[in-house]
CSV table of C-alpha atoms in Angstrom, one decimal:
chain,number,residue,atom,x,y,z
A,1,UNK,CA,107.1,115.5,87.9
A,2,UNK,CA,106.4,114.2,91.7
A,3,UNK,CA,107.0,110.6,91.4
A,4,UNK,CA,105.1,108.7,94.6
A,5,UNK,CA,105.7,105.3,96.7
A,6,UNK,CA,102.9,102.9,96.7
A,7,UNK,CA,102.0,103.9,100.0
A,8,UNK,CA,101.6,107.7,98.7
A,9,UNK,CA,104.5,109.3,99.9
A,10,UNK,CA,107.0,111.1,97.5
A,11,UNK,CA,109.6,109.5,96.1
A,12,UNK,CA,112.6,111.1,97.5
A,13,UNK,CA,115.8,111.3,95.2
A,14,UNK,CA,118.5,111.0,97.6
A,15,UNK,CA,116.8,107.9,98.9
A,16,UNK,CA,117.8,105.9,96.0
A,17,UNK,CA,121.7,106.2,96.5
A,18,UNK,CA,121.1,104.7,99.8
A,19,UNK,CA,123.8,101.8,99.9
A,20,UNK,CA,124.9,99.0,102.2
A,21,UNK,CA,128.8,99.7,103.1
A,22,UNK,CA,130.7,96.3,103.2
A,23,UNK,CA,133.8,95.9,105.4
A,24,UNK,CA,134.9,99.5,106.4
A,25,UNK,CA,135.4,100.5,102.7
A,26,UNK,CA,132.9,103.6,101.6
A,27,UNK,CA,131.5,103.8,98.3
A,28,UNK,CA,130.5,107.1,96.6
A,29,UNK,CA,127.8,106.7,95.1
A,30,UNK,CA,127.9,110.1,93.8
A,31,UNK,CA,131.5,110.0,92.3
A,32,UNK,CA,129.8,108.2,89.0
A,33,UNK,CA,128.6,104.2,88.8
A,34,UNK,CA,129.5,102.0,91.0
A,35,UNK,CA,130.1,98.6,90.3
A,36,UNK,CA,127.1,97.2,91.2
A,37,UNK,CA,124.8,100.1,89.2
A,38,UNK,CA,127.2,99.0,85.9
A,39,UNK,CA,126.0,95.5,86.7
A,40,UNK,CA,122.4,96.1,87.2
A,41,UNK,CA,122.0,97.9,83.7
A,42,UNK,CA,124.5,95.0,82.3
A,43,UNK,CA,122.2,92.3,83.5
A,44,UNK,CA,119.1,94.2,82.3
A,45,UNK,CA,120.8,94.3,78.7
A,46,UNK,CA,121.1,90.6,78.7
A,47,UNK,CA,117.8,89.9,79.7
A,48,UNK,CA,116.6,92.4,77.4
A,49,UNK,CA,118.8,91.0,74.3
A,50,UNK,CA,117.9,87.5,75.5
A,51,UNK,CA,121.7,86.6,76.0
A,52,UNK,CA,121.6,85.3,79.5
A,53,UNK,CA,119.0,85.5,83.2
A,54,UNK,CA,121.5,86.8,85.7
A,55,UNK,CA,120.0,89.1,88.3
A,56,UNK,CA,121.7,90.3,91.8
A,57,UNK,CA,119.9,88.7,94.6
A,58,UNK,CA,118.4,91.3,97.4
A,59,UNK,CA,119.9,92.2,100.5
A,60,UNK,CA,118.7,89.9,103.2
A,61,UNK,CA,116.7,91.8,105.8
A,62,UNK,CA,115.8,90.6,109.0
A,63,UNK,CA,112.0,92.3,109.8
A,64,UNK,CA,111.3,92.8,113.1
A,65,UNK,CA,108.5,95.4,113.1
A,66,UNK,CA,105.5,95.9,110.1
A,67,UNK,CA,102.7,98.6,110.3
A,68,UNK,CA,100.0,97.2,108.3
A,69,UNK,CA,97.9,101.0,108.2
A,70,UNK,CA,94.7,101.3,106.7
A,71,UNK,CA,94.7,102.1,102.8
A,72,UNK,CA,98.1,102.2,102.0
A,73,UNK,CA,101.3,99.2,101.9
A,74,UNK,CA,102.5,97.7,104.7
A,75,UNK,CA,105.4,99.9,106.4
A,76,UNK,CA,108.4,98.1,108.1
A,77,UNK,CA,109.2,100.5,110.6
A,78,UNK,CA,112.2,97.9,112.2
A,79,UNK,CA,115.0,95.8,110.7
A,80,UNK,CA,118.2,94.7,110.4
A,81,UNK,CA,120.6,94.0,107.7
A,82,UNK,CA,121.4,90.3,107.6
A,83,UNK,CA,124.8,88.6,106.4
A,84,UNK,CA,124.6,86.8,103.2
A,85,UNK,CA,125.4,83.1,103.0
A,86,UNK,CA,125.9,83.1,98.9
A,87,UNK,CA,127.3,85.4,96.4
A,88,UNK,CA,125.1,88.4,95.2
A,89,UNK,CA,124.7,87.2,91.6
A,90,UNK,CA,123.6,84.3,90.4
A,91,UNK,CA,121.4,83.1,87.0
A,92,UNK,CA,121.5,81.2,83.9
A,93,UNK,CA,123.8,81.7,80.3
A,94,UNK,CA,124.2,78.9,77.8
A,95,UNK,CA,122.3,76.3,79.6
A,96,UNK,CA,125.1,76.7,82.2
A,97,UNK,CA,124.6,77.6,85.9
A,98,UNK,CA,126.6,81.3,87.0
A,99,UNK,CA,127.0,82.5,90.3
A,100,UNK,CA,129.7,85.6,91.2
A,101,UNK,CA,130.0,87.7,93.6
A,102,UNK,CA,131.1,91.5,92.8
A,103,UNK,CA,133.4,94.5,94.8
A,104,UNK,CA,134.8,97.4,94.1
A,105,UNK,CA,137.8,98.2,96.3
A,106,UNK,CA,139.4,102.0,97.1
A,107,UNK,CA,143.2,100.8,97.4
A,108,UNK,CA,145.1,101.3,94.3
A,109,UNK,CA,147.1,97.7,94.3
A,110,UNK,CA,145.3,95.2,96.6
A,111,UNK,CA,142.0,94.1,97.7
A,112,UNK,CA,141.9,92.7,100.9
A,113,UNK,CA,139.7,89.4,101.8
A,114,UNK,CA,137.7,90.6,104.5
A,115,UNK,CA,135.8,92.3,101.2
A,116,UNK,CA,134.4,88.4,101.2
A,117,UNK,CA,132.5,86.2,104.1
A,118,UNK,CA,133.7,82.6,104.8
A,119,UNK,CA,130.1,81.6,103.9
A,120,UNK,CA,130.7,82.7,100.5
A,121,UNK,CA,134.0,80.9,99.8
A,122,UNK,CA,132.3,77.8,100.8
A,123,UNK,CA,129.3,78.4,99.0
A,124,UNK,CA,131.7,79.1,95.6
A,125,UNK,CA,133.5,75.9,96.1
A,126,UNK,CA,130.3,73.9,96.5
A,127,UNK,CA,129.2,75.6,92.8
A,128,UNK,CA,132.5,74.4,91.1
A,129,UNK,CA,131.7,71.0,92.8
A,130,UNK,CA,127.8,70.9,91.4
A,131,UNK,CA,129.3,72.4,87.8
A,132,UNK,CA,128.2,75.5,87.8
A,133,UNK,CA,130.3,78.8,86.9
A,134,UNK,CA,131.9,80.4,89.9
A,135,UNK,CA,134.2,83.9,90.0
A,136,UNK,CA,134.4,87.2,91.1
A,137,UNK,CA,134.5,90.8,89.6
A,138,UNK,CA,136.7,93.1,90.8
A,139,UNK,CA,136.7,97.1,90.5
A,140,UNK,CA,140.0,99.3,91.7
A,141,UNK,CA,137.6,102.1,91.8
A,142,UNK,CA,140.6,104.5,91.6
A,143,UNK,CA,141.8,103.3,88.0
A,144,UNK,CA,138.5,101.6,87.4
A,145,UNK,CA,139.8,98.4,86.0
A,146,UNK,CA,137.6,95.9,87.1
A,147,UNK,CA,138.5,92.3,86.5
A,148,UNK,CA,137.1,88.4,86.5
A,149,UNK,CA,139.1,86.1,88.6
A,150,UNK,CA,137.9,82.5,88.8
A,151,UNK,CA,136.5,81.4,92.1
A,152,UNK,CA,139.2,78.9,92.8
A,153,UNK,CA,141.4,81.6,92.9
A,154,UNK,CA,139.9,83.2,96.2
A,155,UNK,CA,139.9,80.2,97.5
A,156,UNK,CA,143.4,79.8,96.8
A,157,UNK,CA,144.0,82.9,98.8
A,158,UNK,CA,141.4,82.2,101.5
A,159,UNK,CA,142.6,79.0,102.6
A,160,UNK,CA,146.1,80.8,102.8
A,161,UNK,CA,144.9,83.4,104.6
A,162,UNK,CA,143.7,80.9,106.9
A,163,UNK,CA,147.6,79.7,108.2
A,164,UNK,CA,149.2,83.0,108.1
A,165,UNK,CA,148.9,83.8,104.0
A,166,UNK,CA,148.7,87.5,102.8
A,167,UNK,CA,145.0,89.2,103.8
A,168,UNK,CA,144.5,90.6,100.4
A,169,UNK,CA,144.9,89.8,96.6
A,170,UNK,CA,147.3,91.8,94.4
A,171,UNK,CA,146.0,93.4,91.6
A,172,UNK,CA,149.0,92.4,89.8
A,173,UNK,CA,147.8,88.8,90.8
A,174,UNK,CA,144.4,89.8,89.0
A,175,UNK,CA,146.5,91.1,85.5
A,176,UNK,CA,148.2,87.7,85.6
A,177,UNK,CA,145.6,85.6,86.6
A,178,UNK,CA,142.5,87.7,86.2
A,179,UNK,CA,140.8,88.6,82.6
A,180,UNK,CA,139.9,92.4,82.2
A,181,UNK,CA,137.0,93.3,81.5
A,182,UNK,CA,136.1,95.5,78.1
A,183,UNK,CA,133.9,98.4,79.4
A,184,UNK,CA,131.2,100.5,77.1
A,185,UNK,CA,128.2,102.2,76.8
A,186,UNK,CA,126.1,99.0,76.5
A,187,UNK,CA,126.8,96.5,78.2
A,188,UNK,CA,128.6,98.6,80.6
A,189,UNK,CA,130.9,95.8,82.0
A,190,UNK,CA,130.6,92.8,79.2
A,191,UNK,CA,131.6,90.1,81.7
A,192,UNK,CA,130.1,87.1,79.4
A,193,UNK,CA,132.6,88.1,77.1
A,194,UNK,CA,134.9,87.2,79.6
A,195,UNK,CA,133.1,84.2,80.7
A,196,UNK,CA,133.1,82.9,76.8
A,197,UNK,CA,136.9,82.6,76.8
A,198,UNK,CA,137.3,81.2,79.8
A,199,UNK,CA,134.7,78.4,80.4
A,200,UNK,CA,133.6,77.6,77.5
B,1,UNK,CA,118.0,81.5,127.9
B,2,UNK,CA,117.8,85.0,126.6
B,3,UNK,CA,118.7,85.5,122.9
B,4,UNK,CA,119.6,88.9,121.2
B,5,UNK,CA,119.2,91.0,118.0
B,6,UNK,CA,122.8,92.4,116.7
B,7,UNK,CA,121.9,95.5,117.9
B,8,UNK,CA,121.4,94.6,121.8
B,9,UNK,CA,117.7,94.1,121.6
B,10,UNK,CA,116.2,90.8,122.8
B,11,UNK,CA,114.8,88.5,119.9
B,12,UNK,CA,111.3,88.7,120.0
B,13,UNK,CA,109.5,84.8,119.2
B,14,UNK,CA,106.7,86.0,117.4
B,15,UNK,CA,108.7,88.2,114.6
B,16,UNK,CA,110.4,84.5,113.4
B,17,UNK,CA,106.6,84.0,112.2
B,18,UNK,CA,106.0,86.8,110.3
B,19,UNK,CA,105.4,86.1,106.7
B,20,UNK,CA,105.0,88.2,104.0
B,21,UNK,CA,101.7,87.7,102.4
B,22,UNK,CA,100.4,87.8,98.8
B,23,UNK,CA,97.1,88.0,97.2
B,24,UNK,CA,94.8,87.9,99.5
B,25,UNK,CA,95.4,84.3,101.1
B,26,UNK,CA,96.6,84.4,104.4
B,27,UNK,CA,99.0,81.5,105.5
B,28,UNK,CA,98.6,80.6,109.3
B,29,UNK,CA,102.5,79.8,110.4
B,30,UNK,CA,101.4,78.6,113.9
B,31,UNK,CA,99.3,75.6,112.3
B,32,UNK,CA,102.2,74.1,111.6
B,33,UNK,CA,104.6,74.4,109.1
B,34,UNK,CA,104.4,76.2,106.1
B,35,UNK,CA,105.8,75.4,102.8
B,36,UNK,CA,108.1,78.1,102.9
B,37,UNK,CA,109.5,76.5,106.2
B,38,UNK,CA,109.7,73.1,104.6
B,39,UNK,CA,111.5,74.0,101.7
B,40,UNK,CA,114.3,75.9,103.6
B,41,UNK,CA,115.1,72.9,105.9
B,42,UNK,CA,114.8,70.8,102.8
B,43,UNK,CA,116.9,72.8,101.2
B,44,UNK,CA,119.4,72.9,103.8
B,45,UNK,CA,119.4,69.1,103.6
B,46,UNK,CA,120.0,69.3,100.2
B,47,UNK,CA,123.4,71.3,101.0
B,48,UNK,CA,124.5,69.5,104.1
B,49,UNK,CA,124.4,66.3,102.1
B,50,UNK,CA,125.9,67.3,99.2
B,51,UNK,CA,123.1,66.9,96.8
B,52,UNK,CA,122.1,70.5,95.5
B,53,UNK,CA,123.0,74.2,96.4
B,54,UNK,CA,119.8,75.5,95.9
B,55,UNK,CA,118.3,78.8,98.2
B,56,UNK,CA,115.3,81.1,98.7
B,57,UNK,CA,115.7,84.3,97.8
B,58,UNK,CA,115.8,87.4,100.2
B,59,UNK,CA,112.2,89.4,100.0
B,60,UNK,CA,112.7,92.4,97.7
B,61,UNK,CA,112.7,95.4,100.2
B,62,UNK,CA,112.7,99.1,98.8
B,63,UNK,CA,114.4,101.3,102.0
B,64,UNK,CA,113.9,104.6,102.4
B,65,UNK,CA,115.3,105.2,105.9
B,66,UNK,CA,118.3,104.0,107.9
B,67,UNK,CA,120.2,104.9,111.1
B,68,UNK,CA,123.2,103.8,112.1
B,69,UNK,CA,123.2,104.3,116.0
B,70,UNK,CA,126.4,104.7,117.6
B,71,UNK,CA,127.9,101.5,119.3
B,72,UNK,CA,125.1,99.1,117.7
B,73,UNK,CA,123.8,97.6,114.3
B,74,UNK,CA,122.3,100.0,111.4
B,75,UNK,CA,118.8,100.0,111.8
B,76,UNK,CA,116.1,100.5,109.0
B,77,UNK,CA,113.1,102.3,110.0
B,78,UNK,CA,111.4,103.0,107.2
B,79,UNK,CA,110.6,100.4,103.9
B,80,UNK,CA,108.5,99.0,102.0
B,81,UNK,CA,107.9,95.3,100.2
B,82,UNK,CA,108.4,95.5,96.3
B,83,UNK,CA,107.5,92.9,94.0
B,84,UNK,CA,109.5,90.3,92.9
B,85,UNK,CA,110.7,89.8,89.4
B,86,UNK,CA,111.5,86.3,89.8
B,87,UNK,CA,110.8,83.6,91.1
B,88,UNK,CA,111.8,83.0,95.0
B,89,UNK,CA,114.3,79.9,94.3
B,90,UNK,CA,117.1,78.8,92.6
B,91,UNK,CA,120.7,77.0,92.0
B,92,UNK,CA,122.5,73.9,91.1
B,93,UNK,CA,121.5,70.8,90.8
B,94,UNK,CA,123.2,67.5,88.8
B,95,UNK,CA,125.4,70.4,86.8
B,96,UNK,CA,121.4,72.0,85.9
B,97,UNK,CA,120.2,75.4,86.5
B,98,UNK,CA,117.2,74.8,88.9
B,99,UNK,CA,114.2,77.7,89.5
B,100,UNK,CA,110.9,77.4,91.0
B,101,UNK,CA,108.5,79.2,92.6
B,102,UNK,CA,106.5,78.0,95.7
B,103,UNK,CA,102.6,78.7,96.9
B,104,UNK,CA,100.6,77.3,99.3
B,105,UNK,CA,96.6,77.6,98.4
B,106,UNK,CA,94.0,77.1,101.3
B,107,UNK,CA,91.5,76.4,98.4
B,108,UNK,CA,90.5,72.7,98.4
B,109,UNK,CA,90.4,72.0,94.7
B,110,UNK,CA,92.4,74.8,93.4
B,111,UNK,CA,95.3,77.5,93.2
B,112,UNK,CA,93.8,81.0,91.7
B,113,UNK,CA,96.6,82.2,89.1
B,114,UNK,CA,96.8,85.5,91.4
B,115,UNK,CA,99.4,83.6,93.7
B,116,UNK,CA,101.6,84.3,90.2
B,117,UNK,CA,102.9,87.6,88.7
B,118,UNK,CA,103.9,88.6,84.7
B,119,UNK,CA,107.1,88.6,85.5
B,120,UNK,CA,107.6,85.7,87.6
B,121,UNK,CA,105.9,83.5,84.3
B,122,UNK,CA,107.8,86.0,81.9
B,123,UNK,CA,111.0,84.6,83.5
B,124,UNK,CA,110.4,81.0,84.3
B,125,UNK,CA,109.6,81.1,80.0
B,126,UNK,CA,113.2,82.7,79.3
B,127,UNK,CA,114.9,80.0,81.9
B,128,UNK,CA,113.3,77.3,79.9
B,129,UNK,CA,114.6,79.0,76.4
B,130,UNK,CA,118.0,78.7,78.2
B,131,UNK,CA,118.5,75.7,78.8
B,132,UNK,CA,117.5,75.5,82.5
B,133,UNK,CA,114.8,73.8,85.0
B,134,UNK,CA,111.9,75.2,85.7
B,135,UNK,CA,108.8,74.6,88.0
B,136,UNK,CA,106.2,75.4,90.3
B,137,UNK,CA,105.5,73.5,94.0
B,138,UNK,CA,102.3,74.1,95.0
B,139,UNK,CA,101.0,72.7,98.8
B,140,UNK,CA,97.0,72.7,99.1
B,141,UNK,CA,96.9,73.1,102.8
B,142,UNK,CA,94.0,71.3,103.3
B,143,UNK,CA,94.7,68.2,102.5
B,144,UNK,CA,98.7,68.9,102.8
B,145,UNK,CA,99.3,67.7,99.3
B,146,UNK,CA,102.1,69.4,97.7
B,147,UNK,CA,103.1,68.7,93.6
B,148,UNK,CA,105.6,69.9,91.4
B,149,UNK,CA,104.3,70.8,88.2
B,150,UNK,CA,106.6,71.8,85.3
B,151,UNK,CA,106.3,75.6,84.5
B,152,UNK,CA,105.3,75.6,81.0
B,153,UNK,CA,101.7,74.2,82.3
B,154,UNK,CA,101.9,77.3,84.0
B,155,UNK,CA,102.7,79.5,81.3
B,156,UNK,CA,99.9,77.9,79.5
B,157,UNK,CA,96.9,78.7,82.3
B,158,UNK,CA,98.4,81.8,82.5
B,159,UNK,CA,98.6,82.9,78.8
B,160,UNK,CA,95.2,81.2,78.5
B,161,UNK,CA,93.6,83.4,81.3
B,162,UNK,CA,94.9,86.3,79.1
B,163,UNK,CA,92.1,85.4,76.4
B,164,UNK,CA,89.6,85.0,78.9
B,165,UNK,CA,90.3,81.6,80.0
B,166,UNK,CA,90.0,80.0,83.6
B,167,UNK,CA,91.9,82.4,86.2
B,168,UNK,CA,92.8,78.7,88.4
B,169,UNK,CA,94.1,76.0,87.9
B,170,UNK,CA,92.3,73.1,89.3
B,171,UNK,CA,93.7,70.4,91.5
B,172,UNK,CA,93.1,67.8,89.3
B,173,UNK,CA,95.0,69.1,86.3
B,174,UNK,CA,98.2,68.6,89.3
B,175,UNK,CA,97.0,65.2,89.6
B,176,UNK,CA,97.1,64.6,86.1
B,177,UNK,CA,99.8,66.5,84.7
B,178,UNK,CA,101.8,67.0,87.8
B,179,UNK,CA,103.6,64.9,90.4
B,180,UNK,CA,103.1,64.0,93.9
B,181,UNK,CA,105.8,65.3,96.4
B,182,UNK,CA,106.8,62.4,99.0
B,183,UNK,CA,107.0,64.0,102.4
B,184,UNK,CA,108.8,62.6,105.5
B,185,UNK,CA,110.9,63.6,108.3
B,186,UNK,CA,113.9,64.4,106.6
B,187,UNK,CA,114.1,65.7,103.6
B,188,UNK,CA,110.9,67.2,104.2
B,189,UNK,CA,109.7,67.7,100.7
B,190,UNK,CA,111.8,65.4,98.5
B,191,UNK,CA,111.2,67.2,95.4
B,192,UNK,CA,114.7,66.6,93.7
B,193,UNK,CA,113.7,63.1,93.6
B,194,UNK,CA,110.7,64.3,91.2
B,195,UNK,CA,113.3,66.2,89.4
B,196,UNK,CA,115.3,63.5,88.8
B,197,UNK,CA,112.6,61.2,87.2
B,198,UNK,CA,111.1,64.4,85.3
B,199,UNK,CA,114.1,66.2,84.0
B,200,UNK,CA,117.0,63.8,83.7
């Protein structure tokens, strides 16, 4: 079956592995899910089984150029990806604000911090301030452990960072501080068991 | 002074005013501001001061085609607006999960349901069953007044226009039912100080 864009054209398969690389890191979108697709059909689960409303935010575009042509969608022909000033994910569970931010890293024992934006940090510490839920999640895409490590944490190792600290967090740091998190067919990656245990 | 894109190219003036348009109501950016700018210096307020962390959300954009240039930024050539399945803003506020959505009508004594989608009512419903704030702000440009009006007056017009009730709602159910926005110079649209005498 031909499956078409509003605007008429085919949809074109390869089109939707299409990914915005991070830092210098490259993920494979081909080498089975990555983090962020396990997260999508993990937040879709809880909105579908009414657990929680947790959705990623989209990537901020700057438009430049729109053709508006006659009877079909408007096509942006020119634009830039933009630098986020929050975390990716953010949404309700248990009448409690949640906002997290989510990478997958390729080195087997570390993740280094330029996987985050200063704007972030800040933006996390300002949600622990306001009492909301603040962490991150944490893939070694080569063992595919992925972890939650409360916000404060990065900013632990930030601020560090800042006067000479290590650039990077050790994953033992996230088996002795972090929580793992149990993966399976549905959820994929049950992070709100996680967040049960540790802020509630 | 000359100011430029990422990429090297000169920024253009008139591409800061494009605005992404729904239903069929066009919103004239040069005739002063629009909600959408109000909001975001609000907003910013709001999180210079210390008061909220609350943002707009990045327009959905599906893209089908990017090149990444040598020696300059990636550039998207080809994609296409999508449909959003929230609502544009949200975050923290007094410990509180905070979502709205905001329109701007040019209709004098009305806002045509269109302005709203399904899915933006389905999930202003589900972030009211958990626990969180939800409204809409709506600016009727005429007149420049601009009320926030709890959502579940929403979800009533709109479940209403399902079984063949009224496809508007009219201004005076905002006067009624709704509250006045105090504008000024800075914060533009105080609506957190309706929030506080509505929700807390």
């Amino acid at each position: 079956m031909t499956v078409f864009y509003p605007n008429g054209q085919p949809y074109k398969k390869e089109n939707t592995t299409f990914e915005k690389k991070t830092g210098s890191e490259i993920v494979y979108g081909h080498r089975g899910m990555t983090l962020e697709e396990d997260l999508n059909v993990t937040n879709r689960y809880y909105i579908e089984t009414d657990r929680a409303v947790i959705y990623k935010k989209p990537t901020p575009i700057q438009i430049v150029h729109v053709d508006y042509p006659k009877r079909s969608a408007a096509k942006i022909t020119e634009a830039y990806f933009r630098k986020a000033s929050t975390t990716d994910y953010n949404g309700i569970y248990r009448g409690k604000y949640i906002d997290f931010e989510a990478k997958e890293t390729t080195h087997e024992n570390y993740i280094p911090l330029k996987n985050f934006h200063a704007h972030q940090v800040e933006h996390m510490k300002r949600i622990k301030r306001h009492g909301g839920i603040g962490f991150i999640i944490v893939k070694f895409s080569q063992s595919s452990d992925t972890y939650l490590l409360e916000s404060d944490f990065l900013a632990s190792f930030w601020d560090a960072s800042l006067s000479g600290g290590r650039k990077s967090i050790p994953k033992r740091f996230f088996h002795e501080h972090g929580h793992l998190i149990p993966q399976s067919y549905l959820p994929r990656i049950d992070y709100l068991r996680i967040v049960n245990q540790v802020f509630f």
